[in-house]
One Martini backbone bead per residue (centre of mass of N, CA, C, O) as a GRO file, in nm:
protein
  184
    1MET     BB    1  -0.530   0.819   0.697
    2ALA     BB    2  -0.748   1.007   0.555
    3ILE     BB    3  -0.701   1.242   0.275
    4GLY     BB    4  -0.724   1.536   0.089
    5ARG     BB    5  -0.614   1.709  -0.156
    6ARG     BB    6  -0.555   1.975   0.008
    7ALA     BB    7  -0.403   1.852   0.241
    8PHE     BB    8  -0.181   1.748   0.067
    9LEU     BB    9  -0.081   1.995  -0.065
   10SER     BB   10  -0.032   2.148   0.204
   11GLY     BB   11   0.182   1.933   0.305
   12LEU     BB   12   0.391   1.983   0.053
   13VAL     BB   13   0.443   2.270   0.116
   14SER     BB   14   0.512   2.289   0.426
   15ALA     BB   15   0.758   2.051   0.382
   16GLY     BB   16   0.897   2.156   0.095
   17ILE     BB   17   0.857   1.973  -0.157
   18LEU     BB   18   0.784   2.192  -0.388
   19SER     BB   19   1.038   2.388  -0.284
   20ALA     BB   20   1.275   2.210  -0.345
   21LYS     BB   21   1.608   2.157  -0.382
   22ALA     BB   22   1.887   2.055  -0.533
   23ASN     BB   23   2.122   1.875  -0.273
   24ALA     BB   24   2.219   1.618  -0.339
   25GLN     BB   25   2.478   1.348  -0.280
   26THR     BB   26   2.609   1.093  -0.460
   27GLY     BB   27   2.875   1.024  -0.553
   28ASP     BB   28   3.037   0.697  -0.582
   29ARG     BB   29   2.836   0.535  -0.450
   30LEU     BB   30   2.638   0.258  -0.399
   31THR     BB   31   2.300   0.208  -0.483
   32PRO     BB   32   2.065   0.080  -0.319
   33ILE     BB   33   1.825  -0.195  -0.423
   34PRO     BB   34   1.560  -0.347  -0.466
   35SER     BB   35   1.437  -0.690  -0.579
   36TRP     BB   36   1.194  -0.561  -0.659
   37GLN     BB   37   1.028  -0.618  -0.974
   38PRO     BB   38   0.742  -0.538  -1.101
   39GLY     BB   39   0.538  -0.691  -1.369
   40PHE     BB   40   0.326  -0.443  -1.279
   41THR     BB   41   0.095  -0.183  -1.342
   42PRO     BB   42  -0.056   0.087  -1.337
   43ASP     BB   43  -0.244   0.291  -1.480
   44LEU     BB   44  -0.133   0.606  -1.621
   45GLU     BB   45  -0.370   0.762  -1.655
   46GLU     BB   46  -0.496   0.738  -1.380
   47VAL     BB   47  -0.239   0.861  -1.230
   48ALA     BB   48  -0.253   1.132  -1.373
   49ASP     BB   49  -0.540   1.212  -1.278
   50ARG     BB   50  -0.489   1.191  -0.982
   51PHE     BB   51  -0.248   1.394  -0.964
   52ARG     BB   52  -0.407   1.635  -1.074
   53GLU     BB   53  -0.616   1.636  -0.874
   54TYR     BB   54  -0.442   1.662  -0.598
   55THR     BB   55  -0.292   1.935  -0.735
   56ASN     BB   56  -0.488   2.118  -0.879
   57ALA     BB   57  -0.363   2.155  -1.155
   58GLN     BB   58  -0.067   2.320  -1.081
   59TYR     BB   59   0.129   2.128  -1.246
   60ASP     BB   60   0.400   1.993  -1.379
   61PHE     BB   61   0.432   1.645  -1.527
   62VAL     BB   62   0.588   1.334  -1.507
   63VAL     BB   63   0.532   1.002  -1.638
   64PHE     BB   64   0.649   0.716  -1.591
   65GLU     BB   65   0.645   0.366  -1.677
   66ASN     BB   66   0.624   0.298  -1.340
   67SER     BB   67   0.442   0.565  -1.224
   68THR     BB   68   0.603   0.792  -1.180
   69CYS     BB   69   0.566   1.124  -1.031
   70CYS     BB   70   0.722   1.455  -1.157
   71ILE     BB   71   0.788   1.757  -1.075
   72VAL     BB   72   0.791   2.028  -1.303
   73PRO     BB   73   0.864   2.291  -1.465
   74ASP     BB   74   0.707   2.514  -1.609
   75GLY     BB   75   0.717   2.482  -1.981
   76LEU     BB   76   0.868   2.243  -2.063
   77PRO     BB   77   1.003   2.066  -2.257
   78GLN     BB   78   0.989   1.733  -2.279
   79ASP     BB   79   1.318   1.690  -2.254
   80ALA     BB   80   1.344   1.845  -2.004
   81ALA     BB   81   1.131   1.712  -1.826
   82ALA     BB   82   1.267   1.461  -1.816
   83ALA     BB   83   1.527   1.546  -1.705
   84ALA     BB   84   1.425   1.677  -1.446
   85GLY     BB   85   1.280   1.402  -1.342
   86SER     BB   86   1.550   1.241  -1.337
   87SER     BB   87   1.677   1.389  -1.128
   88VAL     BB   88   1.498   1.355  -0.896
   89LEU     BB   89   1.535   1.031  -0.886
   90SER     BB   90   1.850   1.056  -0.832
   91GLN     BB   91   1.835   1.195  -0.567
   92ILE     BB   92   1.686   1.004  -0.406
   93ILE     BB   93   1.883   0.746  -0.460
   94GLY     BB   94   2.164   0.909  -0.397
   95PHE     BB   95   2.065   0.943  -0.085
   96HIS     BB   96   1.762   0.876   0.027
   97PRO     BB   97   1.451   0.666   0.023
   98ASP     BB   98   1.234   0.828   0.150
   99MET     BB   99   0.909   0.770   0.285
  100SER     BB  100   0.553   0.875   0.235
  101PRO     BB  101   0.239   0.754   0.321
  102GLN     BB  102  -0.091   0.804   0.178
  103GLN     BB  103  -0.437   0.797   0.234
  104MET     BB  104  -0.687   0.863   0.051
  105ARG     BB  105  -1.044   0.905   0.031
  106ASP     BB  106  -1.057   0.707  -0.207
  107GLY     BB  107  -0.797   0.478  -0.124
  108ASN     BB  108  -0.546   0.577  -0.231
  109VAL     BB  109  -0.192   0.557  -0.253
  110VAL     BB  110   0.050   0.781  -0.151
  111VAL     BB  111   0.401   0.846  -0.248
  112SER     BB  112   0.639   1.000  -0.108
  113TYR     BB  113   0.932   1.241  -0.070
  114ASN     BB  114   1.241   1.440  -0.067
  115HIS     BB  115   1.115   1.478  -0.355
  116PRO     BB  116   0.895   1.575  -0.636
  117ALA     BB  117   0.773   1.269  -0.604
  118PHE     BB  118   0.566   0.986  -0.703
  119ASN     BB  119   0.310   0.708  -0.602
  120ILE     BB  120   0.030   0.579  -0.727
  121ILE     BB  121  -0.221   0.357  -0.563
  122PRO     BB  122  -0.469   0.196  -0.651
  123ALA     BB  123  -0.695   0.037  -0.492
  124ASP     BB  124  -0.790  -0.166  -0.692
  125PHE     BB  125  -0.507  -0.261  -0.774
  126ALA     BB  126  -0.438  -0.375  -0.518
  127GLN     BB  127  -0.631  -0.583  -0.471
  128GLN     BB  128  -0.570  -0.728  -0.736
  129ASN     BB  129  -0.249  -0.761  -0.617
  130TRP     BB  130  -0.222  -0.846  -0.324
  131SER     BB  131  -0.077  -1.136  -0.300
  132THR     BB  132   0.182  -1.006  -0.434
  133ILE     BB  133   0.236  -0.807  -0.210
  134GLU     BB  134   0.245  -0.976   0.040
  135GLN     BB  135   0.491  -1.149  -0.064
  136ASN     BB  136   0.702  -0.899  -0.159
  137HIS     BB  137   0.733  -0.639   0.009
  138GLN     BB  138   1.031  -0.712   0.147
  139ARG     BB  139   1.166  -0.659  -0.149
  140GLY     BB  140   1.144  -0.345  -0.129
  141LEU     BB  141   1.386  -0.362   0.031
  142THR     BB  142   1.696  -0.268   0.086
  143THR     BB  143   1.989  -0.341   0.155
  144ASP     BB  144   1.991  -0.350   0.521
  145GLU     BB  145   1.698  -0.210   0.563
  146VAL     BB  146   1.555   0.002   0.829
  147LEU     BB  147   1.226   0.019   0.918
  148ILE     BB  148   1.015   0.212   1.108
  149THR     BB  149   0.724   0.101   1.269
  150HIS     BB  150   0.439   0.100   1.479
  151LEU     BB  151   0.520  -0.222   1.473
  152GLY     BB  152   0.812  -0.222   1.366
  153LYS     BB  153   1.081  -0.370   1.230
  154ASN     BB  154   0.982  -0.456   0.919
  155VAL     BB  155   0.677  -0.376   0.979
  156PHE     BB  156   0.356  -0.389   0.792
  157ASP     BB  157   0.101  -0.257   0.675
  158ASP     BB  158  -0.093  -0.212   0.406
  159ILE     BB  159   0.026   0.085   0.329
  160GLY     BB  160   0.333  -0.027   0.355
  161LYS     BB  161   0.308  -0.249   0.137
  162ILE     BB  162   0.214  -0.048  -0.100
  163ALA     BB  163   0.453   0.139  -0.069
  164LEU     BB  164   0.685  -0.070  -0.163
  165LEU     BB  165   0.581  -0.073  -0.435
  166GLY     BB  166   0.606   0.205  -0.527
  167ARG     BB  167   0.914   0.235  -0.467
  168SER     BB  168   0.988   0.014  -0.665
  169TYR     BB  169   0.908   0.189  -0.903
  170MET     BB  170   1.089   0.445  -0.847
  171PHE     BB  171   1.343   0.272  -0.898
  172MET     BB  172   1.287   0.161  -1.191
  173ASP     BB  173   1.279   0.474  -1.294
  174ALA     BB  174   1.569   0.556  -1.207
  175LEU     BB  175   1.739   0.328  -1.347
  176THR     BB  176   1.502   0.351  -1.603
  177PRO     BB  177   1.428   0.672  -1.759
  178VAL     BB  178   1.086   0.650  -1.890
  179VAL     BB  179   0.883   0.867  -2.039
  180ALA     BB  180   0.511   0.865  -2.120
  181LYS     BB  181   0.420   1.148  -1.957
  182HIS     BB  182   0.319   1.487  -2.025
  183VAL     BB  183   0.207   1.744  -1.796
  184ARG     BB  184   0.023   2.062  -1.805
   0.00000   0.00000   0.00000
């Protein structure tokens, strides 16, 4: 179902994603990660522009080198913003990497998590890389992970396949957090 940016933003607020407090416990357990580490990423400027538009330019955020966007507190200096974004990603992979994909009206797919981190996969980028996405999306699952979709266990429609690509980028950014851009 395609949604607009106002509905997207309202959904984030009503779901508590934008006001979520960090309370995940990481402990000493080993975090399972997907084997897929794509060697291609969407254009970071396009991702930042889309994210800014989808959130009505209401939030400061960082964009990591593999395209994950994390909302950070307003007005932070760059180092503190990078640390805040890294903390968000650590909370996601340290607890449980739940994801929720949404196709926007412009055809792009936004993958959100249970903390304020997002991946945007532009429609043209997905189309250009479709054969690779189609061949590798199952590698976007973590070890022994089972995701139940409307099609069955670990069976994904096109949006789900694109979401697994986005989540693979999130894992890459969480494991090696390098901020490429800080947007205020």
